[in-house]
PDB file of C-alpha atoms and ligand atoms in Angstrom:
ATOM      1  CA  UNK A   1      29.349  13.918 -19.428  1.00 88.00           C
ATOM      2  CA  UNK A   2      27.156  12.556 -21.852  1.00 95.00           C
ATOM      3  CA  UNK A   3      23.415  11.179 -21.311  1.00 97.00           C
ATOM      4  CA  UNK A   4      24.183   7.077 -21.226  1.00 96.00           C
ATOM      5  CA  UNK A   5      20.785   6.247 -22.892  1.00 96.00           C
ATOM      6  CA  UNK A   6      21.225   8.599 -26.126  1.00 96.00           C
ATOM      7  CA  UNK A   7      25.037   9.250 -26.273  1.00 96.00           C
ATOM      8  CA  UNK A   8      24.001  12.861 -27.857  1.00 96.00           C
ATOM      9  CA  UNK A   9      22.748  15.266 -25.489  1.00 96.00           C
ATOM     10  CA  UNK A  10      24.729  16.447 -21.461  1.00 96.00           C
ATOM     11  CA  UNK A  11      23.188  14.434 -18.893  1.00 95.00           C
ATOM     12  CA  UNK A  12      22.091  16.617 -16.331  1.00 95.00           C
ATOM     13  CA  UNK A  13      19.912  14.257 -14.259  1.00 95.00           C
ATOM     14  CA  UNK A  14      20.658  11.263 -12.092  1.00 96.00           C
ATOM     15  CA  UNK A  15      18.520   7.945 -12.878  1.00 96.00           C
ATOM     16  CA  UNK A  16      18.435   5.805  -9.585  1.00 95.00           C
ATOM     17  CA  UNK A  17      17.437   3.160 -12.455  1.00 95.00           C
ATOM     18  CA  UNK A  18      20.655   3.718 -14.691  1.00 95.00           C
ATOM     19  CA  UNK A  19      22.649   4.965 -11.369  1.00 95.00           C
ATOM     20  CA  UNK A  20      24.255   7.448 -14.284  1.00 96.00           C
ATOM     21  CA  UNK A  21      23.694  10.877 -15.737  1.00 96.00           C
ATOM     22  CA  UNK A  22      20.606  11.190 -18.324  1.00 97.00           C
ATOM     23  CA  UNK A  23      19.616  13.976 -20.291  1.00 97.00           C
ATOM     24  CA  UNK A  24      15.935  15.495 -19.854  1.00 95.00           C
ATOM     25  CA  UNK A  25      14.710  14.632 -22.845  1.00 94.00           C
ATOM     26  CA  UNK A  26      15.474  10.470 -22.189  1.00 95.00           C
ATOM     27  CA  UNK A  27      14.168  11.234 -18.781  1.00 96.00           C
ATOM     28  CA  UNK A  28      11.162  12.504 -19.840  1.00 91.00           C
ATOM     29  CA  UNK A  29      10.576  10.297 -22.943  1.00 89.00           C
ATOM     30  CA  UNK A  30      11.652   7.190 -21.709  1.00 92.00           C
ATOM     31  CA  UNK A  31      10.671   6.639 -17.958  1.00 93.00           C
ATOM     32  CA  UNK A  32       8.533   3.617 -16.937  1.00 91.00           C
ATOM     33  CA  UNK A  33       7.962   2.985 -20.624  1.00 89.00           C
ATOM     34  CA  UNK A  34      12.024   1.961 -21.594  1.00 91.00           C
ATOM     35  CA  UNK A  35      13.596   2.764 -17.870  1.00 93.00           C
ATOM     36  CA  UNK A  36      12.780   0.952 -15.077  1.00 92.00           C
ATOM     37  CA  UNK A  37      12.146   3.942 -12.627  1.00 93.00           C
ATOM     38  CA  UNK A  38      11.793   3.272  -8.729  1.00 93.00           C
ATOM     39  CA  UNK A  39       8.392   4.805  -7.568  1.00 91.00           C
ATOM     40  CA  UNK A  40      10.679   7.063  -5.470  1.00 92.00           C
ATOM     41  CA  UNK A  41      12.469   8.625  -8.244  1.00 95.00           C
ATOM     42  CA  UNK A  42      11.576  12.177  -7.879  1.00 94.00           C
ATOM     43  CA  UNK A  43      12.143  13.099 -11.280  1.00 95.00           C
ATOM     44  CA  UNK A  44       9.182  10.386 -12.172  1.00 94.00           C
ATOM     45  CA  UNK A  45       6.660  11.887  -9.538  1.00 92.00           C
ATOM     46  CA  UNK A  46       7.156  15.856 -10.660  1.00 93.00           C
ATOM     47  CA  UNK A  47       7.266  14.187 -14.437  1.00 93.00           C
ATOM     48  CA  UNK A  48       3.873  12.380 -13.945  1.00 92.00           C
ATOM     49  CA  UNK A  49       2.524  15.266 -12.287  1.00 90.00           C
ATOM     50  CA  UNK A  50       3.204  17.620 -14.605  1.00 90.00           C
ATOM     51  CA  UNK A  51       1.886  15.338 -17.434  1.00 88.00           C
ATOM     52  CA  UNK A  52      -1.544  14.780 -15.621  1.00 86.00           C
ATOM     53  CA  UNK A  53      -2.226  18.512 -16.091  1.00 87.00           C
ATOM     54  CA  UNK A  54      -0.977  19.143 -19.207  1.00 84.00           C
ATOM     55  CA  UNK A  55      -3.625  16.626 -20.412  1.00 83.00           C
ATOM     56  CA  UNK A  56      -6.132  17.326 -18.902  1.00 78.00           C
ATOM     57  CA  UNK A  57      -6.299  20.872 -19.677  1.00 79.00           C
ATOM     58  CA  UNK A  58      -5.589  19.972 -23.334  1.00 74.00           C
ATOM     59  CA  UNK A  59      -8.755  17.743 -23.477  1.00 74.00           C
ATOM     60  CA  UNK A  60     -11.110  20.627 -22.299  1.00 75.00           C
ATOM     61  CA  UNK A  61      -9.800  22.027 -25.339  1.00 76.00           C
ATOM     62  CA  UNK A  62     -11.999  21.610 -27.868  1.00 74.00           C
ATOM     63  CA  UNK A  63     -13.694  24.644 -30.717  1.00 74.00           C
ATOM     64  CA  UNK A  64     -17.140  22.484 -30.121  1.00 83.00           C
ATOM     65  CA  UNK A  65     -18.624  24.679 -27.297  1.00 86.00           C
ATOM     66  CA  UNK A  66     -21.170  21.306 -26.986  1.00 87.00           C
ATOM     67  CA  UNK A  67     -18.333  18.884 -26.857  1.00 85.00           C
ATOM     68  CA  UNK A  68     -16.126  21.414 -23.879  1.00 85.00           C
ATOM     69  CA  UNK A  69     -19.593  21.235 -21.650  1.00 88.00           C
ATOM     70  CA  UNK A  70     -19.900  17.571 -22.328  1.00 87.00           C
ATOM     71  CA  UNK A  71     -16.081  17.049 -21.355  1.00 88.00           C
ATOM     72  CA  UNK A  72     -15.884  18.983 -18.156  1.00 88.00           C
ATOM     73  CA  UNK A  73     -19.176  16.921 -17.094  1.00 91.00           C
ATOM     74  CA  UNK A  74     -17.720  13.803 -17.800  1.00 92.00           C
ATOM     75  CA  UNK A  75     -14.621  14.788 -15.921  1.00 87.00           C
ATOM     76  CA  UNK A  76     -16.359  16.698 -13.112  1.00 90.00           C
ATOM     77  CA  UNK A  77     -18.466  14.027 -12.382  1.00 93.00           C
ATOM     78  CA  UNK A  78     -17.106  11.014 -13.439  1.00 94.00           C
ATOM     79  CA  UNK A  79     -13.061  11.545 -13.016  1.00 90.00           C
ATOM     80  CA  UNK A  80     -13.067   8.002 -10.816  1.00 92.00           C
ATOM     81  CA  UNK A  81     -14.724   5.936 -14.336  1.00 95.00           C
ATOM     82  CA  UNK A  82     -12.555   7.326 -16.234  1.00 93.00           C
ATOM     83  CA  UNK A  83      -8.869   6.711 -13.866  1.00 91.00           C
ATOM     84  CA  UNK A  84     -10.610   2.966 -13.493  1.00 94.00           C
ATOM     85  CA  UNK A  85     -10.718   2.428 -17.328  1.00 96.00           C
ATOM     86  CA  UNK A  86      -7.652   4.063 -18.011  1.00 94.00           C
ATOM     87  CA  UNK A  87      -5.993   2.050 -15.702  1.00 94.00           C
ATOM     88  CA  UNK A  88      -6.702  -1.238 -17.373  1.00 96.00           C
ATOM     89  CA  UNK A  89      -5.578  -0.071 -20.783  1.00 96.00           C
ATOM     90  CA  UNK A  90      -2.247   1.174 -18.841  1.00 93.00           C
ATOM     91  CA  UNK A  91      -2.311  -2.528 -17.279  1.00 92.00           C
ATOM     92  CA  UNK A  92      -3.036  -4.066 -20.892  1.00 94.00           C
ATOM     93  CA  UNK A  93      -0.141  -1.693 -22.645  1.00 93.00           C
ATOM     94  CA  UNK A  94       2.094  -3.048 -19.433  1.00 90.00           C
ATOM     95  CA  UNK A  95       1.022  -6.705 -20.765  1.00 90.00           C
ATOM     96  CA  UNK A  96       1.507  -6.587 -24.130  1.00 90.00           C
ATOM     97  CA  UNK A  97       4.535  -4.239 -25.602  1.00 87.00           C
ATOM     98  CA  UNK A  98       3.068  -3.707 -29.071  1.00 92.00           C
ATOM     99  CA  UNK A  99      -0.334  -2.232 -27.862  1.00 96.00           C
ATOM    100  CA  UNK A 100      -1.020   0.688 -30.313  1.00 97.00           C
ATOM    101  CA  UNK A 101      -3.728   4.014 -29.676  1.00 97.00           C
ATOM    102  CA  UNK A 102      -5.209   2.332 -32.758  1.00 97.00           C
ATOM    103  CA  UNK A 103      -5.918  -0.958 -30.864  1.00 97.00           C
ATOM    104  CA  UNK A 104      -7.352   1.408 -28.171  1.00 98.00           C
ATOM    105  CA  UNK A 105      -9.829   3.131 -30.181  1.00 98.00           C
ATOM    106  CA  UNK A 106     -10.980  -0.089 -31.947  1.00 98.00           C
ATOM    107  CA  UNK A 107     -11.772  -1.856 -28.685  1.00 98.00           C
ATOM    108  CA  UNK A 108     -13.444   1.125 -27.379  1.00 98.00           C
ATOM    109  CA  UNK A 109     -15.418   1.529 -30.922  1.00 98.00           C
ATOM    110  CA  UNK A 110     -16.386  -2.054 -30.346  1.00 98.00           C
ATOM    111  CA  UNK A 111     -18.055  -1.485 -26.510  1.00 98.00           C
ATOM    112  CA  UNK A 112     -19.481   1.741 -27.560  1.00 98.00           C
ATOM    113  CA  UNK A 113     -21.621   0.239 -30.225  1.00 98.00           C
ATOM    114  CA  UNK A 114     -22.475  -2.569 -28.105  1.00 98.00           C
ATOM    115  CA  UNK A 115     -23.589   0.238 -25.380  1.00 98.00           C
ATOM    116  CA  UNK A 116     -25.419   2.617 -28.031  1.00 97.00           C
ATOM    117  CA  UNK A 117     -27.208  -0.691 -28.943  1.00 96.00           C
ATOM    118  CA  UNK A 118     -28.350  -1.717 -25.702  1.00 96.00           C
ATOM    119  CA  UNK A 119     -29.236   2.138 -25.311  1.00 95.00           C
ATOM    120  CA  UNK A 120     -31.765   1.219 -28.123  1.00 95.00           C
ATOM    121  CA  UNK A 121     -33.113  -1.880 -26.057  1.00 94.00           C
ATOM    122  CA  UNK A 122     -31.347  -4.717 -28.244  1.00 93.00           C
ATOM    123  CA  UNK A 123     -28.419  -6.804 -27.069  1.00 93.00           C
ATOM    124  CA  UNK A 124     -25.617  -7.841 -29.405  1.00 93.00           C
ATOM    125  CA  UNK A 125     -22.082  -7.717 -28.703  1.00 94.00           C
ATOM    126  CA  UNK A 126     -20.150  -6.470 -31.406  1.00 95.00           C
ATOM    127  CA  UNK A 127     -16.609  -8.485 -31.261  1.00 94.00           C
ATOM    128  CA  UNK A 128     -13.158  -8.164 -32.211  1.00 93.00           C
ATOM    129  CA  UNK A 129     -12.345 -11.644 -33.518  1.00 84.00           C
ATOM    130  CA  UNK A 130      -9.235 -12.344 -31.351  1.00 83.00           C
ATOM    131  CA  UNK A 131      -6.068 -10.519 -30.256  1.00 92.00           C
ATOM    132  CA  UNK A 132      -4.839  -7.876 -28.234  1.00 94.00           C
ATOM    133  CA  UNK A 133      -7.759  -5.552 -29.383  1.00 96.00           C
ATOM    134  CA  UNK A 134     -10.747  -8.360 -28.409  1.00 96.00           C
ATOM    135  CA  UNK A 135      -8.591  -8.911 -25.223  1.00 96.00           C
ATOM    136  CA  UNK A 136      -8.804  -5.081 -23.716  1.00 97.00           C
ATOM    137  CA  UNK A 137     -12.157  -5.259 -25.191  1.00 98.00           C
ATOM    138  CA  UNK A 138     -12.920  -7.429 -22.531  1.00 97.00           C
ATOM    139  CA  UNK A 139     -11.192  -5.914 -20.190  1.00 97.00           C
ATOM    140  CA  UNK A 140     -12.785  -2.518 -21.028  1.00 98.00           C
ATOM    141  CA  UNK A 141     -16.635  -4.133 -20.782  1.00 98.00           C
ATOM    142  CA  UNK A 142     -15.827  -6.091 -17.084  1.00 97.00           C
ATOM    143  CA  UNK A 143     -14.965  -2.866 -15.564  1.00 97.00           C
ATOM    144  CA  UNK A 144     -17.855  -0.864 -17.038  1.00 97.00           C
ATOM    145  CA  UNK A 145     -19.422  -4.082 -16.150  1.00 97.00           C
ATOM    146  CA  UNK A 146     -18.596  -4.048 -12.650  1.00 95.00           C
ATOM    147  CA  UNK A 147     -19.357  -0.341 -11.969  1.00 95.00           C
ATOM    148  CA  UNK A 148     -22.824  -0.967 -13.917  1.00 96.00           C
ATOM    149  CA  UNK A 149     -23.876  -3.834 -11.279  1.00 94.00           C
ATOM    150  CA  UNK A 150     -21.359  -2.859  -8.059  1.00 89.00           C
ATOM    151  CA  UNK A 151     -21.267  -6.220  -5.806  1.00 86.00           C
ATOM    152  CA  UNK A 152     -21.222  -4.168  -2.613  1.00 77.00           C
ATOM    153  CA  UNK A 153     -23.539  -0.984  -1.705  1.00 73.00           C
ATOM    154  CA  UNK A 154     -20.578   1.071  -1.256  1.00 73.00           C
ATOM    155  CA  UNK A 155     -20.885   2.914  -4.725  1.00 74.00           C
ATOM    156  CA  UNK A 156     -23.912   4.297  -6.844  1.00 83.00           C
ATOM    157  CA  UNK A 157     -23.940   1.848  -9.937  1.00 93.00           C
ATOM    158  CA  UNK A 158     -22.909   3.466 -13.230  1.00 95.00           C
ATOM    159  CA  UNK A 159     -25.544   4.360 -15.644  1.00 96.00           C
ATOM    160  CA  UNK A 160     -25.593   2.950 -19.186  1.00 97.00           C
ATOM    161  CA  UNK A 161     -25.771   6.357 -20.403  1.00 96.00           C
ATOM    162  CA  UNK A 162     -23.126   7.820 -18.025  1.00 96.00           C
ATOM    163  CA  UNK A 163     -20.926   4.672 -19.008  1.00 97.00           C
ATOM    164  CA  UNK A 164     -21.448   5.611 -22.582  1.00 97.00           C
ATOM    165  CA  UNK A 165     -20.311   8.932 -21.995  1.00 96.00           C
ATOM    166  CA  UNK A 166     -17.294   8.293 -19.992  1.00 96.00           C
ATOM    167  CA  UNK A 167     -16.436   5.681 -23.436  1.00 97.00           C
ATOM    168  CA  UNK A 168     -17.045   8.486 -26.030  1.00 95.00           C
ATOM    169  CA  UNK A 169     -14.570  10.937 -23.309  1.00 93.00           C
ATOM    170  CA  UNK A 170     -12.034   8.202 -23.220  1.00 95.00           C
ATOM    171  CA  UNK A 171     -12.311   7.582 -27.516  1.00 95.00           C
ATOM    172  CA  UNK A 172     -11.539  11.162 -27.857  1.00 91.00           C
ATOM    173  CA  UNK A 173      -8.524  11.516 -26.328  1.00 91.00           C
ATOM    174  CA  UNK A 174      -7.489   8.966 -27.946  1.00 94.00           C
ATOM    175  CA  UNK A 175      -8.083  10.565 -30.844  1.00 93.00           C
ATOM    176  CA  UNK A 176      -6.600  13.719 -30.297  1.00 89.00           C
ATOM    177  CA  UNK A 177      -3.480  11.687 -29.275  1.00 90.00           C
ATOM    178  CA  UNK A 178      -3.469   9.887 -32.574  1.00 92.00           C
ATOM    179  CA  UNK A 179      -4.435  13.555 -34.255  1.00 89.00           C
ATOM    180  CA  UNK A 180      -1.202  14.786 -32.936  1.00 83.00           C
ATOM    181  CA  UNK A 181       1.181  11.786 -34.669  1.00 83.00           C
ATOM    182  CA  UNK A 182       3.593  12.138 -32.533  1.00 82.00           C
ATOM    183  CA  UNK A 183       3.469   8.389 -31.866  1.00 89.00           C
ATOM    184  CA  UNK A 184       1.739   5.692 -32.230  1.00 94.00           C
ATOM    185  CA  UNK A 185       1.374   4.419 -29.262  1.00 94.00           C
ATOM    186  CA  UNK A 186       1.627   8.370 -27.729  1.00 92.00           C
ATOM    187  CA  UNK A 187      -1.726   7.591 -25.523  1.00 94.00           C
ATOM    188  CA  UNK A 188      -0.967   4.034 -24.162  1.00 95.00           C
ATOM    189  CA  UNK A 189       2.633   5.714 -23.336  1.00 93.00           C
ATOM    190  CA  UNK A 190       1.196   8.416 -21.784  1.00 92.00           C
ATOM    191  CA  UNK A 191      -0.498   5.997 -19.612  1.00 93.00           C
ATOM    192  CA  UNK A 192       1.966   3.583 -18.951  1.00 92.00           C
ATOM    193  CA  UNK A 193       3.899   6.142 -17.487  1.00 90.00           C
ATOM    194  CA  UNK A 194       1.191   7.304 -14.810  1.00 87.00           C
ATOM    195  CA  UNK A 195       0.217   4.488 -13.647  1.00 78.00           C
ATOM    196  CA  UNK A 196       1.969   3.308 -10.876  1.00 75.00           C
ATOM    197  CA  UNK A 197       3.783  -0.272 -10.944  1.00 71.00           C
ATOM    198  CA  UNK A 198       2.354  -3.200  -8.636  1.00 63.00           C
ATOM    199  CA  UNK A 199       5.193  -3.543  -6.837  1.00 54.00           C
ATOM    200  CA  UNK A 200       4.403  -0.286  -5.678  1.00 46.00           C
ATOM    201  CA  UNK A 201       1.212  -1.033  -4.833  1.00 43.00           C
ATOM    202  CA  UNK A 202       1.640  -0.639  -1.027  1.00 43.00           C
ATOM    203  CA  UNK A 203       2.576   2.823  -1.895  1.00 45.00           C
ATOM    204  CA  UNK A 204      -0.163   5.609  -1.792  1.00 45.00           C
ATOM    205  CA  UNK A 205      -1.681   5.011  -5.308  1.00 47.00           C
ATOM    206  CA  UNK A 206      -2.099   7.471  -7.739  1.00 50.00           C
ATOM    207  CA  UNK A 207      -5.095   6.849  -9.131  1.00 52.00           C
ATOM    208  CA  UNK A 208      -8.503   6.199  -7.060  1.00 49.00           C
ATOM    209  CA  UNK A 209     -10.295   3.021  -8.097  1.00 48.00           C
ATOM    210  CA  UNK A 210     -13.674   2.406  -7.550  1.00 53.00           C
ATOM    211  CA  UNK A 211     -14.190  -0.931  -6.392  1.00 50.00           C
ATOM    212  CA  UNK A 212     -10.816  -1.574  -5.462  1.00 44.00           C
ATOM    213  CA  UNK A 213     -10.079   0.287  -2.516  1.00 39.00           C
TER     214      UNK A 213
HETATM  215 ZN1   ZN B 301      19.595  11.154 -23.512  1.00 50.29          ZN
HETATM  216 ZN1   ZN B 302      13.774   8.559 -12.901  1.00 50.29          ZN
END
């Protein structure tokens, strides 16, 4: 029997979302993002798991021996930042359909030259006029925001620096993403498909967030 989503390849899988026979590759390209996959779906939870490492181990790649160090830092000691500001660009891709990795690394161009600026002791935030890319701009700076100034006592606060580093991390896998061409919106795909879906959200979550546990 043939895959129902691409009519090409043998469907070897059941969807729970389809309740019909998929092939691997739909499966694999098209959950969360085009399929509506249950949280329980076991192919999604081995998928996402699988994913998770494969990234991460390609983003210590780098030939920069400076830029591998600086990496593995950032994701040794800062793993939670990171999860917290890739989940709102997940949320924001969720929102709005025609997010693209380019929107991505202009909004996080944007904060990080606000940041480097501060670093130098002068305020100015640097803008997007309008649009998606101004929106997860804003998005981006409240939750550095809130993890620079935590309300409660319950977590160290983030320091500019630190934040600036855990940016730069973020801006080059986005890069590397839009190095690869296999999409263009590879990275916001990537993350729409790990983070989990708020009607799961009584589930065990994937992802830790500071500040929102
Ligand atoms: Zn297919
Ligand atoms: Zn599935």
């Amino acid at each position: 029997m043939k895959c129902v989503l691409c009519n090409l390849r043998k469907g070897k899988r059941f969807c729970p979302a389809k309740r019909a026979l998929i092939c691997a590759q739909c499966c694999g390209e098209k959950r969360v993002v085009e399929i509506d996959c249950p949280e329980s779906c076991q192919y999604l939870v081995v998928g996402r798991a699988h994913e998770a490492e494969a990234e991460s181990a390609r983003h210590l790649l780098s030939s920069d021996p400076r830029k591998r160090e600086a990496r593995a830092r950032v994701l040794e000691r800062f793993e939670p930042v990171v999860a917290r500001l890739e989940y709102v660009v997940g949320q924001r891709r969720r929102a709005a359909r025609d997010l693209k990795d380019s929107d991505v690394a202009e909004a996080l161009d944007l904060l990080l030259a606000t940041y480097r600026t501060e670093d130098k002791g002068v305020l100015y935030e640097h803008t997007a006029g309008g649009g998606v890319v101004e929106a997860l701009r804003r998005e981006l700076r409240d939750a550095v925001e809130s993890m620079r100034h935590p309300k409660d006592g319950r977590f160290d606060s983030l320091r500019l620096a630190d934040a600036i580093a855990c940016l730069e991390f973020i801006r080059d896998l986005v890069a590397s993403h839009i190095e690869a061409r296999r999409s263009p919106s590879s990275y916001v795909d990537f993350l729409l498909r790990m983070v989990p879906r708020e009607s799961a959200a009584d589930r065990a979550p994937l992802i830790v967030v500071p500040g929102q546990s």
